[in-house]
mmCIF file of C-alpha atoms and ligand atoms in Angstrom:
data_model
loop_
_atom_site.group_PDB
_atom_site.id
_atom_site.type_symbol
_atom_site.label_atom_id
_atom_site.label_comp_id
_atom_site.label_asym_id
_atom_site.label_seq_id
_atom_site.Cartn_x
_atom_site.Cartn_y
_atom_site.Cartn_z
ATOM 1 C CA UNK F 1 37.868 16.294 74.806
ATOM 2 C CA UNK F 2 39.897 14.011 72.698
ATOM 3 C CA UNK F 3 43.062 14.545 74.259
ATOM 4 C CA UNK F 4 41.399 13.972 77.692
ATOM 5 C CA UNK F 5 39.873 10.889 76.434
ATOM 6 C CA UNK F 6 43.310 9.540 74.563
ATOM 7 C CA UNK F 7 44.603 10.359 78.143
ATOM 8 C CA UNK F 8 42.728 8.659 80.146
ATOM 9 C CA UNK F 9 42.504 5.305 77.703
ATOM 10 C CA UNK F 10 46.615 5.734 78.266
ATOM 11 C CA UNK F 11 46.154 6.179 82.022
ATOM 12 C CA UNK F 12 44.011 3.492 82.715
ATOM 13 C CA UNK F 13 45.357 0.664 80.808
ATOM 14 C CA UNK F 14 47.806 -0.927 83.270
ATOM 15 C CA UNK F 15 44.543 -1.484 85.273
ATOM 16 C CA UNK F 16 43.610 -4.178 83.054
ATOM 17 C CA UNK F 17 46.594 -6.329 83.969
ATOM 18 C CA UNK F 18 45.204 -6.153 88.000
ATOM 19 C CA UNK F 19 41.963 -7.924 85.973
ATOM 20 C CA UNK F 20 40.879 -11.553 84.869
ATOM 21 C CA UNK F 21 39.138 -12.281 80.775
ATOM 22 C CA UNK F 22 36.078 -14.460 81.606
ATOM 23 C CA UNK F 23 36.786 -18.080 81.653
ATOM 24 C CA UNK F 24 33.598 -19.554 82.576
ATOM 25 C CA UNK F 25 32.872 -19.232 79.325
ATOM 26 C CA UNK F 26 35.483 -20.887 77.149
ATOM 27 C CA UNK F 27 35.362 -18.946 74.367
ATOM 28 C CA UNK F 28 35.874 -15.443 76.348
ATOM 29 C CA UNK F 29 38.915 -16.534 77.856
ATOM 30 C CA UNK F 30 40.477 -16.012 74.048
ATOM 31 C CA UNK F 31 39.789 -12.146 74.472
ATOM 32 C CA UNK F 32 43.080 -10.016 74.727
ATOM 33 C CA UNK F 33 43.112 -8.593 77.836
ATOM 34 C CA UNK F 34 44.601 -5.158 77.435
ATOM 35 C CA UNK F 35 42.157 -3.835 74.819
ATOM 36 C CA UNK F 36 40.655 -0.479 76.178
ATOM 37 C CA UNK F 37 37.940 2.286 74.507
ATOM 38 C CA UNK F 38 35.631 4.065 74.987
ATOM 39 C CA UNK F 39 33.182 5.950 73.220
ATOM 40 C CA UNK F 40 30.586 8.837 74.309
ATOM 41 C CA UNK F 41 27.666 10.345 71.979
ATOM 42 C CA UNK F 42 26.118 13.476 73.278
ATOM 43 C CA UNK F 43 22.183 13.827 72.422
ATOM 44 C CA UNK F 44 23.086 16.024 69.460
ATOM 45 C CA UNK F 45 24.464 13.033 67.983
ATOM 46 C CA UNK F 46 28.003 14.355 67.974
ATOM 47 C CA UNK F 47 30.627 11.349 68.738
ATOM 48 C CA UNK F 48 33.828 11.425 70.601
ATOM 49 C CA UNK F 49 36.050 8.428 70.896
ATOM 50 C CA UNK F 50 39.133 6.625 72.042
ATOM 51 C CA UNK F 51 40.728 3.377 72.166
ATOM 52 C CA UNK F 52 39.754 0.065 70.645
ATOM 53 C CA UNK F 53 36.216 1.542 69.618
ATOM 54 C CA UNK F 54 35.810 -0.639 66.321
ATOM 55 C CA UNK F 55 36.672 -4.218 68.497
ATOM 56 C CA UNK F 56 33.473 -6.406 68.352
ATOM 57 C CA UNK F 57 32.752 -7.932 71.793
ATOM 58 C CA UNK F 58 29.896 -9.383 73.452
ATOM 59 C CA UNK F 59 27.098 -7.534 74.572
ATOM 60 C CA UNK F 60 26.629 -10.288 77.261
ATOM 61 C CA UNK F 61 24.290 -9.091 80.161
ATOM 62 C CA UNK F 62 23.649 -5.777 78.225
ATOM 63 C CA UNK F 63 21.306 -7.319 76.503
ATOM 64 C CA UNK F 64 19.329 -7.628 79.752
ATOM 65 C CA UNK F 65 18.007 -4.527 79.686
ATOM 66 C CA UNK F 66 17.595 -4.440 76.203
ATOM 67 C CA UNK F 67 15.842 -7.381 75.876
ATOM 68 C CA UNK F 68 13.676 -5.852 78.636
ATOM 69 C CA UNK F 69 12.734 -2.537 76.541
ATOM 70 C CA UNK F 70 11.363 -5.360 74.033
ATOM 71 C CA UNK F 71 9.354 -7.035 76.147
ATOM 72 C CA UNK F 72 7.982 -4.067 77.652
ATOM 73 C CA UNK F 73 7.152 -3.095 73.998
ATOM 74 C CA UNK F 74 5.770 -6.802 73.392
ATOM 75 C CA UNK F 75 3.583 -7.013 76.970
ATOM 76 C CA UNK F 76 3.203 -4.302 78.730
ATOM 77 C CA UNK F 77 4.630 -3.319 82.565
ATOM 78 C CA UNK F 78 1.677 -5.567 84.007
ATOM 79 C CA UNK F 79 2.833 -8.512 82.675
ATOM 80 C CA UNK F 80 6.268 -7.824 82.432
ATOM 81 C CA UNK F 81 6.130 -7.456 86.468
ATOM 82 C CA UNK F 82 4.000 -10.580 86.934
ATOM 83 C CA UNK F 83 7.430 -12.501 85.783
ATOM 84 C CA UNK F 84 10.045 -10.346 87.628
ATOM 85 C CA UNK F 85 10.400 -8.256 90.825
ATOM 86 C CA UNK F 86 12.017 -4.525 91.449
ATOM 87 C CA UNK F 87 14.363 -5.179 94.466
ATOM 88 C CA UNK F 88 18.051 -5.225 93.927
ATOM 89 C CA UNK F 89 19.727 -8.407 94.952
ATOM 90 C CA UNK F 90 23.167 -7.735 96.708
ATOM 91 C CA UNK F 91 23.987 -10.996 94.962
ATOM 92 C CA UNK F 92 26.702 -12.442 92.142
ATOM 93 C CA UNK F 93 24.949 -12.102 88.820
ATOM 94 C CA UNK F 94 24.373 -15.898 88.540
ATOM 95 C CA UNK F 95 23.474 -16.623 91.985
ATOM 96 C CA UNK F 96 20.905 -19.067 92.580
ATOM 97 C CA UNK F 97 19.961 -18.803 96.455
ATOM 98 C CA UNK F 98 17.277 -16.309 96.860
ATOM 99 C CA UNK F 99 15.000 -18.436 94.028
ATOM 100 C CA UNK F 100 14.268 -21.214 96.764
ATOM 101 C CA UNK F 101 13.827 -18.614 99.398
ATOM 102 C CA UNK F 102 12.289 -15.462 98.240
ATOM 103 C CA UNK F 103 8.183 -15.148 98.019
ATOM 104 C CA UNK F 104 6.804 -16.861 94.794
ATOM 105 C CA UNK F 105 10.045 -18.024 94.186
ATOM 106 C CA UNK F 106 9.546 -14.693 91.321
ATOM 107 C CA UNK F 107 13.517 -13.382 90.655
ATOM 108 C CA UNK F 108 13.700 -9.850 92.303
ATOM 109 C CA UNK F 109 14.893 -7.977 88.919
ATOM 110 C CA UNK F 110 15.810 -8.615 85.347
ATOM 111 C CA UNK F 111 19.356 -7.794 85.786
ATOM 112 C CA UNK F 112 20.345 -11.114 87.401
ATOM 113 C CA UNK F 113 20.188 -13.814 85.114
ATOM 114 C CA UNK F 114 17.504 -15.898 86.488
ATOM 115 C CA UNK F 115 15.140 -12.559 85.952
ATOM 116 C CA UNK F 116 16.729 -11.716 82.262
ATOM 117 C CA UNK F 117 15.539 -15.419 81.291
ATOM 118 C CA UNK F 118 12.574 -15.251 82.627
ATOM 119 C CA UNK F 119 12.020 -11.617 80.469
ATOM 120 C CA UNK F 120 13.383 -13.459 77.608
ATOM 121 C CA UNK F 121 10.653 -15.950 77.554
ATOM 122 C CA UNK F 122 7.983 -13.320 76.559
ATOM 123 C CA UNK F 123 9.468 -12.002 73.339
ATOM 124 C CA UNK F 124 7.030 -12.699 70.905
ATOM 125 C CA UNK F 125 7.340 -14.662 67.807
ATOM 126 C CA UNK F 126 5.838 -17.755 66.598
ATOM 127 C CA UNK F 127 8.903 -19.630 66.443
ATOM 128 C CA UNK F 128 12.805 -19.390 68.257
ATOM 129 C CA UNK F 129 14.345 -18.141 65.080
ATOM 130 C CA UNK F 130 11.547 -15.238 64.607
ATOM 131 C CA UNK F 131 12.290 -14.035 68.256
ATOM 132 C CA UNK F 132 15.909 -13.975 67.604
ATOM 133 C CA UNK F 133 15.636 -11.969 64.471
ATOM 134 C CA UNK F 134 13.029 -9.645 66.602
ATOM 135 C CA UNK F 135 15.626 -9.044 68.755
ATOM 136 C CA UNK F 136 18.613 -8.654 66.422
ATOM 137 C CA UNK F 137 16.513 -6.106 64.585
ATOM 138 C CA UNK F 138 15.739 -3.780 67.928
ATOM 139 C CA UNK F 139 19.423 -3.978 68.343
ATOM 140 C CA UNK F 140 20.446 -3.087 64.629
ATOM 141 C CA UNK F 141 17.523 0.250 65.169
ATOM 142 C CA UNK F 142 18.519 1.525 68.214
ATOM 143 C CA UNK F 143 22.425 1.367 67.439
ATOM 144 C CA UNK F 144 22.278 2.648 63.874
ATOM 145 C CA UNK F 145 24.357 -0.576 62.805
ATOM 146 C CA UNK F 146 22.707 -3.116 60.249
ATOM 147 C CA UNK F 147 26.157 -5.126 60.704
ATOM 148 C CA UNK F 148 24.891 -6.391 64.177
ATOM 149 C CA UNK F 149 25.262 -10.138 64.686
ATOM 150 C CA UNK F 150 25.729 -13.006 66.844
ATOM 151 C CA UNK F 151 29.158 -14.672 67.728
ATOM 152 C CA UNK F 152 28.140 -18.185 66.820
ATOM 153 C CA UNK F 153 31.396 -19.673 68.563
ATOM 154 C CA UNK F 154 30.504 -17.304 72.010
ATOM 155 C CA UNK F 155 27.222 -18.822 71.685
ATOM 156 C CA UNK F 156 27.913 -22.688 70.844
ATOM 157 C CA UNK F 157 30.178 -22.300 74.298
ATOM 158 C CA UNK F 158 27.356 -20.468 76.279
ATOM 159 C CA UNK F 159 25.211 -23.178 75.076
ATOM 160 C CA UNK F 160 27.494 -25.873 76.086
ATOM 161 C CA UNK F 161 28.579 -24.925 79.249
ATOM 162 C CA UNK F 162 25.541 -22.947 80.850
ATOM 163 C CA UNK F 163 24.452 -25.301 83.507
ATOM 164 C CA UNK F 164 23.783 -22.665 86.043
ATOM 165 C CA UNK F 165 22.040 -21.101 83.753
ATOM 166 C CA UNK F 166 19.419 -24.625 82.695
ATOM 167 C CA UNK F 167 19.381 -25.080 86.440
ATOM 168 C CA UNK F 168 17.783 -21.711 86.863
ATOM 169 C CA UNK F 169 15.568 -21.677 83.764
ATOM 170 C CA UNK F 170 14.411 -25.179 85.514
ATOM 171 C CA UNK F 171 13.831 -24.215 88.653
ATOM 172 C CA UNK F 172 11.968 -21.290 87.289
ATOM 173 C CA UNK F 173 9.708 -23.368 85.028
ATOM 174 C CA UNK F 174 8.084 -25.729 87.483
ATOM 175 C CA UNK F 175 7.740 -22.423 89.299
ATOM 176 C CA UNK F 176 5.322 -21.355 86.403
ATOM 177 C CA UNK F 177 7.571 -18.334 86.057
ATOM 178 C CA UNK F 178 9.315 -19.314 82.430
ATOM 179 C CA UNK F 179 6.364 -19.436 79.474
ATOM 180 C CA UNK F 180 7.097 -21.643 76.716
ATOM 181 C CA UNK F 181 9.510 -24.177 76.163
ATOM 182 C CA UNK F 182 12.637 -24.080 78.659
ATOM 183 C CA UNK F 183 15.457 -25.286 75.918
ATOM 184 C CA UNK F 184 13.901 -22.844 73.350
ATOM 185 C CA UNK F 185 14.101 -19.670 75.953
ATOM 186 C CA UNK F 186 17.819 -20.745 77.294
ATOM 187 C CA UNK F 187 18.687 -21.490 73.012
ATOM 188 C CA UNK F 188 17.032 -17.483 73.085
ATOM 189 C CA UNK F 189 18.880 -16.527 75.681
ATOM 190 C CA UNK F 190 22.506 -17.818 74.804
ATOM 191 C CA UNK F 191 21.810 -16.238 71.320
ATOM 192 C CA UNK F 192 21.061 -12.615 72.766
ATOM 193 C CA UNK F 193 24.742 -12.826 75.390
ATOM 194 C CA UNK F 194 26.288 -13.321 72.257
ATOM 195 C CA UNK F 195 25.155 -10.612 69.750
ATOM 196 C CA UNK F 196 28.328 -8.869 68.923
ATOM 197 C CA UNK F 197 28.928 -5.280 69.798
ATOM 198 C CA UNK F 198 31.368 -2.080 69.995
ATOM 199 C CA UNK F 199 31.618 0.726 72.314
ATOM 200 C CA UNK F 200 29.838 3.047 69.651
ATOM 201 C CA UNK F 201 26.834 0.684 69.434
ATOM 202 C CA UNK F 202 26.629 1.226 73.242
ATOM 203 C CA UNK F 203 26.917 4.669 73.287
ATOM 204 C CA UNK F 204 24.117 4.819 70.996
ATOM 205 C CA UNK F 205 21.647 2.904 73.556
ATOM 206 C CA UNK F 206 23.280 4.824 76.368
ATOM 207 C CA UNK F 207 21.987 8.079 74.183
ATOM 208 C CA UNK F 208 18.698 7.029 73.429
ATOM 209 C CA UNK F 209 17.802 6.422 76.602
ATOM 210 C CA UNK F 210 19.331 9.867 77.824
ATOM 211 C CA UNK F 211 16.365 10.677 75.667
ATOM 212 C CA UNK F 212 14.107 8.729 77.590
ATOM 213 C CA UNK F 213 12.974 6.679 74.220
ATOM 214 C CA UNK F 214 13.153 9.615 71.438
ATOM 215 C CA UNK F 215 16.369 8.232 68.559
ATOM 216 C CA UNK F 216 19.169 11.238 68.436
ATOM 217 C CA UNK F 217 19.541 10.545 64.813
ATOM 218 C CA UNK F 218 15.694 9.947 63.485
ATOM 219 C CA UNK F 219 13.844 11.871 65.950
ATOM 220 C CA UNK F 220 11.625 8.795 66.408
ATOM 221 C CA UNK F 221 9.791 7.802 69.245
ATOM 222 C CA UNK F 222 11.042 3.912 69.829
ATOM 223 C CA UNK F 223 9.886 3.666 73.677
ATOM 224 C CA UNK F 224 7.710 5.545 76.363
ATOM 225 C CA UNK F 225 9.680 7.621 78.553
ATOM 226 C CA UNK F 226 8.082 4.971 81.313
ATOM 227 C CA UNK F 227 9.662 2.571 79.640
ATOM 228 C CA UNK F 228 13.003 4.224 79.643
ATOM 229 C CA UNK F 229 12.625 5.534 83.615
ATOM 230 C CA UNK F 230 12.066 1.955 84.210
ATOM 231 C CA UNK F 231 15.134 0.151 82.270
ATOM 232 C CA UNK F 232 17.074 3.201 83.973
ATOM 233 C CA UNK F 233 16.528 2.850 87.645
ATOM 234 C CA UNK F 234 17.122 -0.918 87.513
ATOM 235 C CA UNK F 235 20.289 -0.219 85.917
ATOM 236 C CA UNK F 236 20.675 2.588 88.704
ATOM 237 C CA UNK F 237 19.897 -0.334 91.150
ATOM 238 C CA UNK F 238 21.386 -3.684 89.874
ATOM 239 C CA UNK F 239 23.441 -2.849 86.706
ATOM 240 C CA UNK F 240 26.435 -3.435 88.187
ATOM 241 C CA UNK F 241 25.480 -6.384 90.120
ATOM 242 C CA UNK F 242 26.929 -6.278 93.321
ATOM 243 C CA UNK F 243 28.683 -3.474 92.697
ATOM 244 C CA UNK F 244 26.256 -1.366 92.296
ATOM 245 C CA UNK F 245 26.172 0.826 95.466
ATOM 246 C CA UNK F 246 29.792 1.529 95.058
ATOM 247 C CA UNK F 247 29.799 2.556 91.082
ATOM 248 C CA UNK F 248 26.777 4.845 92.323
ATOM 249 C CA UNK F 249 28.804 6.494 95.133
ATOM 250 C CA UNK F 250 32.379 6.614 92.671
ATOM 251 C CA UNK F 251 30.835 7.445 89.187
ATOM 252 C CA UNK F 252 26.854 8.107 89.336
ATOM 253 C CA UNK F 253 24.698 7.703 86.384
ATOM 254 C CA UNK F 254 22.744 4.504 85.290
ATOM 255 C CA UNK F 255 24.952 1.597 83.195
ATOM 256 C CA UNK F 256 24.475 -2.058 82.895
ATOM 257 C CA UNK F 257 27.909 -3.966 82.296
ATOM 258 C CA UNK F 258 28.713 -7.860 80.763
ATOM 259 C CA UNK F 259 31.144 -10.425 81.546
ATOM 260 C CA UNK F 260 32.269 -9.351 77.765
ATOM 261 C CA UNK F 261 33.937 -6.580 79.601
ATOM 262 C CA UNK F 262 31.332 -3.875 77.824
ATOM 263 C CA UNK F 263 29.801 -0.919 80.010
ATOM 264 C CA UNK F 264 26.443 0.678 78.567
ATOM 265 C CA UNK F 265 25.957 4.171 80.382
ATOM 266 C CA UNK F 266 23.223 6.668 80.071
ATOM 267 C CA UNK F 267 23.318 10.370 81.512
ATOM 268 C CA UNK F 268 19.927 11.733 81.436
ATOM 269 C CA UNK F 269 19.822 14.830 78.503
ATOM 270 C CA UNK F 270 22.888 14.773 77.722
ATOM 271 C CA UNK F 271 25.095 11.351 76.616
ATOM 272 C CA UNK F 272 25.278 7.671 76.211
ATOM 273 C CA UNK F 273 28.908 6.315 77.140
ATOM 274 C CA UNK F 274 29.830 2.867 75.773
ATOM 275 C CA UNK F 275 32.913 1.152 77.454
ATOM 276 C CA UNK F 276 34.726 -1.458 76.370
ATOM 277 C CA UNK F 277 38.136 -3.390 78.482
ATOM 278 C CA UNK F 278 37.900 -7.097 78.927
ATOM 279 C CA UNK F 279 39.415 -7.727 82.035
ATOM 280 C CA UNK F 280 37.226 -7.768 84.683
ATOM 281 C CA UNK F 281 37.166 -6.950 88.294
ATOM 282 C CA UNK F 282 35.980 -9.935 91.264
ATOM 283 C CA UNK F 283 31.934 -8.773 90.352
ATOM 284 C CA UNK F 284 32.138 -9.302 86.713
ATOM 285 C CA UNK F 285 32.702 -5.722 85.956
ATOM 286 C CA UNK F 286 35.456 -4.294 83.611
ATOM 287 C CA UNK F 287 38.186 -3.105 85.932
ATOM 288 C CA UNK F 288 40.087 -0.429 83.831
ATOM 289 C CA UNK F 289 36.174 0.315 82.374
ATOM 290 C CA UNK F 290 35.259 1.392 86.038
ATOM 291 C CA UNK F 291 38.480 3.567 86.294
ATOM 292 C CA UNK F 292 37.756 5.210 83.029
ATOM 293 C CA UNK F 293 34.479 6.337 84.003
ATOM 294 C CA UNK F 294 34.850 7.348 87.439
ATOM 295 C CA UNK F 295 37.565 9.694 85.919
ATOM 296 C CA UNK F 296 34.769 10.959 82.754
ATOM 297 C CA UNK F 297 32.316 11.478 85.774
ATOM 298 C CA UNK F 298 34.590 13.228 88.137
ATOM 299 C CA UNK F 299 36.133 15.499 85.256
ATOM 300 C CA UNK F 300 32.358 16.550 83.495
ATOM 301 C CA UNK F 301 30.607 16.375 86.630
ATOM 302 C CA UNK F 302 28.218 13.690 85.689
ATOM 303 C CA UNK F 303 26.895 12.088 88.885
ATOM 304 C CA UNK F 304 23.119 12.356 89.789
ATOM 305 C CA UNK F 305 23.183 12.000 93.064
HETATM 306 O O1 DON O 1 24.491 -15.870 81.404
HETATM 307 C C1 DON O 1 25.672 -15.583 81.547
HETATM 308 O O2 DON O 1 26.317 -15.976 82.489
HETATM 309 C C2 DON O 1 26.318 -14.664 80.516
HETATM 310 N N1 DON O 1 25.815 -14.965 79.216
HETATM 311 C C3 DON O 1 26.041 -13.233 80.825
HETATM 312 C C4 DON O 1 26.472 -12.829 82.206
HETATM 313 C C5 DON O 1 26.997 -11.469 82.322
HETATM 314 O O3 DON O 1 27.357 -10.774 81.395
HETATM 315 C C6 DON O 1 27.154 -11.009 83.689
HETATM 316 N N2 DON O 1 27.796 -9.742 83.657
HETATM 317 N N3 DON O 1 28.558 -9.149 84.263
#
């Protein structure tokens, strides 16, 4: 296994350099762009790795369905649905257009941002700073790392430049589909994108959730395995944005991916994969990432489908 993996990181590499960092955020663009690893824990907790597996990244828009787990937790599916829909969108990750045109003007999942903002908005906590720390602490449980933190300069240049992002929340508001105070939830929002991670805090996620809720390491029950079918089949669905039908046809398991060039896969009983290459593809996705785990599906016969 190591050699394969140590291979493939090899292999796959040059990919990066057919790839683009994020610039729409300022502060990604600093990101070196041939930084590779990747890092798989099977549910017996045993760990196999390769690459840059200690780099800290951004979890970015794996916090989406995250975040989602912990507002299930806080709400319940009933109202957690009464905010967002279940329909895949065929759309860029920040597009705006279906909003204005779709019934109840409701975003179809929590995977796009517009529906991830509108799931932020129901953490509970009685002030911004208590739902951050809520948040920060599901993190720090379900990866086994009390080190988890935000990037404070990822997050000062989310906050700064995340106009799509205040146009959405906006729109969504007068909409009566945002609860609370718009600049708090966005502030929220901004803070969760930028919570620093590494491919072994992924893997960890991916795991539990190959465990439909149950912790490899504790043998605790954190979520219902409703809960976890639920997070899953929207990252079957939408994880991958618009490229979603294609990483289910070339690779085949559930992930969620983040314009910090992280991949967060789960493989029902029997790993959690955590990805990490910052150059990403046209969708958003990381481009050597993909090629990594098509090859890890392919070779261990992972797909589902
Ligand atoms: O809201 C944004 O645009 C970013 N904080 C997160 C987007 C993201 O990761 C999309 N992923 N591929």
């Amino acid at each position: 296994m190591q050699l394969y993996l140590d291979g493939i990181i090899e292999q796959f590499k040059p990919v990066a350099m057919q790839g683009k960092v994020a610039s729409y955020i300022p502060e990604l663009e600093k990101t070196n762009k041939d930084l590779l690893g990747i890092t798989l824990i099977d549910t017996t907790g045993t760990i196999y790795e390769s690459g840059d597996t200690m780099h800290l990244f951004t979890i970015q828009s794996i916090s989406k369905p995250i975040v989602l787990l912990l507002a299930l937790i806080d709400n319940g599916e009933e109202r957690v649905f009464e905010k967002v829909g279940k329909e895949p969108t065929g759309d860029p990750f920040n597009s705006i257009v279906r909003l204005e045109t779709f019934d109840e003007h409701k975003p179809l999942n929590p995977m796009i941002n517009a529906g991830a903002i509108s799931v932020t908005a129901l953490i509970k906590g009685s002030t911004m700073e208590e739902k951050i720390e809520r948040i920060l602490s599901f993190i720090k449980k379900i990866t086994h790392n009390q080190n988890i933190k935000v990037n404070e300069a990822v997050y000062q240049s989310e906050s700064k430049t995340g106009y799509r992002n205040r146009s959405m929340a906006y729109f969504l508001k007068d909409f009566g589909n945002i609860e609370g105070d718009v600049d708090e939830v966005l502030e929220i929002y901004f803070k969760q994108c930028s919570i620093e991670v590494t491919t072994r805090d992924l893997a960890y996620i991916g795991a539990l959730l190959a465990r439909d809720g149950v912790d490899i390491v504790t043998g605790e029950r954190i979520f219902s395995a409703r809960y976890s079918r639920i997070v899953k089949s929207y990252m079957a669905t939408c994880g991958m944005y618009d490229g979603s039908g294609e990483f289910a046809i070339n690779v085949g398991f559930p992930a969620k991916s983040g314009v910090g060039g992280g991949i967060m896969c789960t493989v029902l009983g029997q790993m959690g994969i955590g990805v990490f290459g910052p150059a990403l593809d046209r969708k958003g996705n990381s481009i050597a990432g993909l090629k990594l785990l098509e090859s890890l599906s392919k070779k261990l016969e992972l797909s589902i489908y």
